[in-house]
mmCIF file of C-alpha atoms in Angstrom:
data_model
loop_
_atom_site.group_PDB
_atom_site.id
_atom_site.type_symbol
_atom_site.label_atom_id
_atom_site.label_comp_id
_atom_site.label_asym_id
_atom_site.label_seq_id
_atom_site.Cartn_x
_atom_site.Cartn_y
_atom_site.Cartn_z
ATOM 1 C CA MET A 1 52.403 134.934 114.066
ATOM 2 C CA GLU A 2 55.876 134.155 115.633
ATOM 3 C CA THR A 3 57.107 130.691 116.095
ATOM 4 C CA GLY A 4 59.764 129.598 118.755
ATOM 5 C CA SER A 5 60.015 130.535 122.315
ATOM 6 C CA PRO A 6 60.707 133.869 123.987
ATOM 7 C CA ASP A 7 63.944 132.178 125.142
ATOM 8 C CA ASP A 8 65.022 131.437 121.762
ATOM 9 C CA PRO A 9 65.911 134.836 120.150
ATOM 10 C CA GLY A 10 67.338 133.211 117.123
ATOM 11 C CA THR A 11 64.099 131.736 115.920
ATOM 12 C CA ALA A 12 61.792 134.532 116.908
ATOM 13 C CA GLY A 13 64.192 137.197 115.568
ATOM 14 C CA ALA A 14 64.448 135.434 112.274
ATOM 15 C CA THR A 15 60.657 135.241 111.952
ATOM 16 C CA ARG A 16 60.194 138.915 112.774
ATOM 17 C CA ALA A 17 62.910 139.876 110.202
ATOM 18 C CA ALA A 18 61.004 137.774 107.546
ATOM 19 C CA ASP A 19 57.590 139.395 108.495
ATOM 20 C CA ARG A 20 59.291 142.994 108.014
ATOM 21 C CA ALA A 21 60.951 142.060 104.742
ATOM 22 C CA GLY A 22 59.288 143.282 101.493
ATOM 23 C CA PRO A 23 58.308 141.285 98.547
ATOM 24 C CA ALA A 24 61.653 141.885 96.914
ATOM 25 C CA ASP A 25 63.415 140.382 99.909
ATOM 26 C CA GLN A 26 61.275 137.130 99.866
ATOM 27 C CA PRO A 27 62.687 133.986 98.245
ATOM 28 C CA SER A 28 61.124 133.138 94.929
ATOM 29 C CA PRO A 29 58.512 130.421 94.787
ATOM 30 C CA ALA A 30 60.670 128.448 92.493
ATOM 31 C CA GLY A 31 63.314 127.972 95.239
ATOM 32 C CA PRO A 32 67.047 127.988 94.991
ATOM 33 C CA ALA A 33 67.210 126.044 91.927
ATOM 34 C CA GLY A 34 65.218 128.495 89.817
ATOM 35 C CA PRO A 35 62.442 127.883 87.433
ATOM 36 C CA ALA A 36 63.918 124.670 86.219
ATOM 37 C CA GLY A 37 62.847 122.697 89.187
ATOM 38 C CA PRO A 38 63.560 121.978 92.926
ATOM 39 C CA ALA A 39 67.160 121.718 94.217
ATOM 40 C CA ARG A 40 68.446 118.073 94.798
ATOM 41 C CA GLU A 41 68.400 117.367 98.354
ATOM 42 C CA GLU A 42 71.703 116.505 100.110
ATOM 43 C CA PRO A 43 71.739 113.071 101.679
ATOM 44 C CA VAL A 44 71.728 112.521 105.221
ATOM 45 C CA TRP A 45 75.092 110.820 106.254
ATOM 46 C CA THR A 46 75.379 108.563 108.999
ATOM 47 C CA GLY A 47 78.836 107.718 110.464
ATOM 48 C CA LEU A 48 80.045 104.511 111.955
ATOM 49 C CA PRO A 49 79.689 103.952 115.749
ATOM 50 C CA PRO A 50 83.009 104.528 117.844
ATOM 51 C CA GLY A 51 83.200 100.795 118.824
ATOM 52 C CA LEU A 52 84.641 100.051 115.436
ATOM 53 C CA LEU A 53 87.503 102.524 116.159
ATOM 54 C CA ARG A 54 88.051 100.943 119.617
ATOM 55 C CA MET A 55 88.223 97.549 118.237
ATOM 56 C CA ARG A 56 90.655 98.340 115.411
ATOM 57 C CA ARG A 57 92.977 100.304 117.769
ATOM 58 C CA LEU A 58 93.038 97.482 120.239
ATOM 59 C CA LEU A 59 93.982 95.066 117.591
ATOM 60 C CA LEU A 60 96.723 97.411 116.353
ATOM 61 C CA VAL A 61 98.144 97.711 119.922
ATOM 62 C CA VAL A 62 98.019 93.855 120.439
ATOM 63 C CA TRP A 63 99.705 92.971 117.155
ATOM 64 C CA LEU A 64 102.321 95.754 117.161
ATOM 65 C CA GLY A 65 102.937 95.419 120.843
ATOM 66 C CA LEU A 66 103.830 91.711 120.309
ATOM 67 C CA LEU A 67 106.134 93.019 117.497
ATOM 68 C CA THR A 68 107.683 95.605 119.631
ATOM 69 C CA LEU A 69 108.440 93.066 122.384
ATOM 70 C CA THR A 70 109.964 90.654 119.877
ATOM 71 C CA ALA A 71 111.990 93.329 118.160
ATOM 72 C CA GLY A 72 113.291 94.821 121.327
ATOM 73 C CA VAL A 73 113.580 91.893 123.855
ATOM 74 C CA LEU A 74 114.977 88.948 121.627
ATOM 75 C CA PRO A 75 117.859 91.099 120.042
ATOM 76 C CA ALA A 76 118.661 92.487 123.317
ATOM 77 C CA LEU A 77 118.913 89.062 125.020
ATOM 78 C CA PHE A 78 120.923 87.378 122.199
ATOM 79 C CA LEU A 79 122.952 89.968 120.663
ATOM 80 C CA ALA A 80 123.608 93.194 122.504
ATOM 81 C CA PRO A 81 121.496 95.733 124.505
ATOM 82 C CA LEU A 82 122.048 98.341 121.785
ATOM 83 C CA TRP A 83 119.849 96.128 119.491
ATOM 84 C CA ALA A 84 116.780 96.863 121.710
ATOM 85 C CA ALA A 85 116.486 100.011 119.731
ATOM 86 C CA LEU A 86 114.863 98.041 116.920
ATOM 87 C CA ALA A 87 111.670 98.292 119.110
ATOM 88 C CA LEU A 88 111.364 102.045 118.180
ATOM 89 C CA LEU A 89 110.363 101.040 114.601
ATOM 90 C CA PRO A 90 107.211 99.164 115.683
ATOM 91 C CA LEU A 91 106.438 101.903 118.179
ATOM 92 C CA ALA A 92 106.577 104.628 115.506
ATOM 93 C CA LEU A 93 104.412 102.350 113.322
ATOM 94 C CA LEU A 94 101.917 102.014 116.145
ATOM 95 C CA ALA A 95 101.755 105.844 116.702
ATOM 96 C CA TRP A 96 101.176 106.460 112.859
ATOM 97 C CA GLY A 97 98.623 103.578 112.656
ATOM 98 C CA TRP A 98 96.754 104.934 115.702
ATOM 99 C CA VAL A 99 96.178 108.362 113.792
ATOM 100 C CA MET A 100 95.499 106.748 110.502
ATOM 101 C CA LEU A 101 92.888 104.376 111.903
ATOM 102 C CA GLY A 102 91.110 107.552 113.492
ATOM 103 C CA ARG A 103 91.090 109.304 110.048
ATOM 104 C CA ASN A 104 89.919 106.116 108.158
ATOM 105 C CA TRP A 105 86.977 105.604 110.749
ATOM 106 C CA ARG A 106 85.865 109.231 110.341
ATOM 107 C CA SER A 107 85.802 108.899 106.547
ATOM 108 C CA TRP A 108 83.286 106.026 106.565
ATOM 109 C CA ARG A 109 79.615 107.023 106.120
ATOM 110 C CA TYR A 110 76.460 105.970 104.524
ATOM 111 C CA ALA A 111 73.261 107.613 103.428
ATOM 112 C CA GLU A 112 69.791 106.103 102.527
ATOM 113 C CA ARG A 113 68.222 107.853 99.739
ATOM 114 C CA ALA A 114 64.755 107.210 98.019
ATOM 115 C CA ASP A 115 66.297 105.115 95.193
ATOM 116 C CA ASP A 116 69.710 103.977 96.239
ATOM 117 C CA LEU A 117 72.292 103.665 99.109
ATOM 118 C CA LEU A 118 75.473 105.836 99.229
ATOM 119 C CA ILE A 119 78.599 104.480 100.924
ATOM 120 C CA SER A 120 81.600 106.939 101.254
ATOM 121 C CA ARG A 121 84.889 106.171 102.523
ATOM 122 C CA GLY A 122 88.675 106.881 102.055
ATOM 123 C CA VAL A 123 91.074 109.699 103.186
ATOM 124 C CA LEU A 124 93.599 110.084 100.365
ATOM 125 C CA TRP A 125 91.447 108.288 97.788
ATOM 126 C CA ARG A 126 87.956 109.092 98.388
ATOM 127 C CA GLU A 127 85.491 106.427 97.115
ATOM 128 C CA GLU A 128 81.683 106.704 96.893
ATOM 129 C CA THR A 129 79.616 103.653 96.045
ATOM 130 C CA VAL A 130 76.042 104.080 94.794
ATOM 131 C CA VAL A 131 74.081 100.913 95.127
ATOM 132 C CA PRO A 132 70.528 101.122 93.542
ATOM 133 C CA TYR A 133 67.930 99.245 95.515
ATOM 134 C CA GLY A 134 66.522 97.507 92.487
ATOM 135 C CA ARG A 135 70.084 96.026 91.880
ATOM 136 C CA MET A 136 70.551 94.338 95.202
ATOM 137 C CA GLN A 137 70.279 90.557 95.077
ATOM 138 C CA LEU A 138 71.472 89.774 98.711
ATOM 139 C CA VAL A 139 71.979 91.649 101.903
ATOM 140 C CA GLU A 140 73.862 89.837 104.618
ATOM 141 C CA VAL A 141 74.624 90.791 108.282
ATOM 142 C CA THR A 142 77.932 89.192 109.405
ATOM 143 C CA SER A 143 79.767 89.315 112.807
ATOM 144 C CA GLY A 144 82.891 87.458 113.578
ATOM 145 C CA PRO A 145 84.090 86.621 117.045
ATOM 146 C CA VAL A 146 86.074 89.791 117.606
ATOM 147 C CA GLU A 147 83.167 91.991 116.248
ATOM 148 C CA ARG A 148 80.712 90.055 118.405
ATOM 149 C CA HIS A 149 82.890 90.843 121.426
ATOM 150 C CA PHE A 150 82.804 94.520 120.683
ATOM 151 C CA GLY A 151 78.944 94.398 120.076
ATOM 152 C CA LEU A 152 79.459 94.977 116.218
ATOM 153 C CA ALA A 153 78.177 93.753 112.921
ATOM 154 C CA SER A 154 78.815 94.403 109.184
ATOM 155 C CA VAL A 155 76.315 94.610 106.402
ATOM 156 C CA GLN A 156 77.401 93.177 103.059
ATOM 157 C CA LEU A 157 75.520 94.161 99.908
ATOM 158 C CA HIS A 158 75.623 91.786 96.971
ATOM 159 C CA THR A 159 74.662 92.982 93.474
ATOM 160 C CA ALA A 160 74.617 91.292 90.097
ATOM 161 C CA ALA A 161 77.862 93.070 89.235
ATOM 162 C CA ALA A 162 80.680 91.947 91.741
ATOM 163 C CA ALA A 163 82.403 95.390 91.294
ATOM 164 C CA THR A 164 79.542 97.092 93.031
ATOM 165 C CA ASP A 165 79.369 94.805 96.086
ATOM 166 C CA ALA A 166 79.773 97.001 99.139
ATOM 167 C CA THR A 167 80.211 96.619 102.881
ATOM 168 C CA ILE A 168 79.236 98.780 105.824
ATOM 169 C CA PRO A 169 81.490 97.650 108.660
ATOM 170 C CA GLY A 170 81.208 98.131 112.546
ATOM 171 C CA LEU A 171 77.582 98.864 112.868
ATOM 172 C CA ASP A 172 75.497 98.187 116.046
ATOM 173 C CA PRO A 173 73.809 94.838 115.495
ATOM 174 C CA ALA A 174 70.307 96.232 116.003
ATOM 175 C CA GLU A 175 71.126 98.930 113.252
ATOM 176 C CA ALA A 176 72.638 96.315 110.925
ATOM 177 C CA GLU A 177 69.480 94.277 111.176
ATOM 178 C CA ARG A 178 67.273 97.359 110.699
ATOM 179 C CA LEU A 179 69.372 98.275 107.571
ATOM 180 C CA ARG A 180 69.266 94.752 106.238
ATOM 181 C CA ASP A 181 65.481 94.524 106.554
ATOM 182 C CA ARG A 182 64.974 98.031 104.965
ATOM 183 C CA LEU A 183 67.280 97.450 102.125
ATOM 184 C CA THR A 184 65.733 93.966 101.287
ATOM 185 C CA GLU A 185 62.285 95.543 101.469
ATOM 186 C CA LEU A 186 63.197 98.416 99.160
ATOM 187 C CA GLY A 187 65.171 96.099 96.791
ATOM 188 C CA GLU A 188 62.179 93.708 96.427
ATOM 189 C CA ALA A 189 59.810 96.811 95.729
ATOM 190 C CA ARG A 190 62.210 98.330 93.202
ATOM 191 C CA SER A 191 62.922 95.066 91.423
ATOM 192 C CA ALA A 192 59.253 94.191 91.341
ATOM 193 C CA GLY A 193 58.803 97.452 89.318
ATOM 194 C CA LEU A 194 61.292 96.496 86.497
#
């Protein structure tokens, strides 16, 4: 029996090839991990929404734009027009920061697994935090005035060890509340089993 539609030759063709394959071509029942046990599943990673990148880039443009005006206009007015070239330094910093913010935003991701939450971040220095659900003591959703303006919220996870506190910034408020409720529920279930 074939699966897939006639318009999808990839699925139907793969099914036909599997039907024609002999017993030596079939994968073993033990799976790719062999007889020792099943392979460990890769976590399903979720990235941050683009609103966080827009917010951070806007803040970068505002602050470095003001610095560019200050560094270019004031020296040109009070000293000499040649001193306006000082504005090139904040402009170069703005271009570099624009690229770095994009790379940093793409590096942030999180994954919910059966027993813990993974948070991965960092470009040059990769950091992956594993927060077991049973160790969570408090899960907060915070949103400052700038975050609220962009429709964003952050989830702050508190554990018994201050070194493992973790934050997931720039989430959609509905996703942040869903994540808070799910993590709280899983945390209560895991801690009750201790």
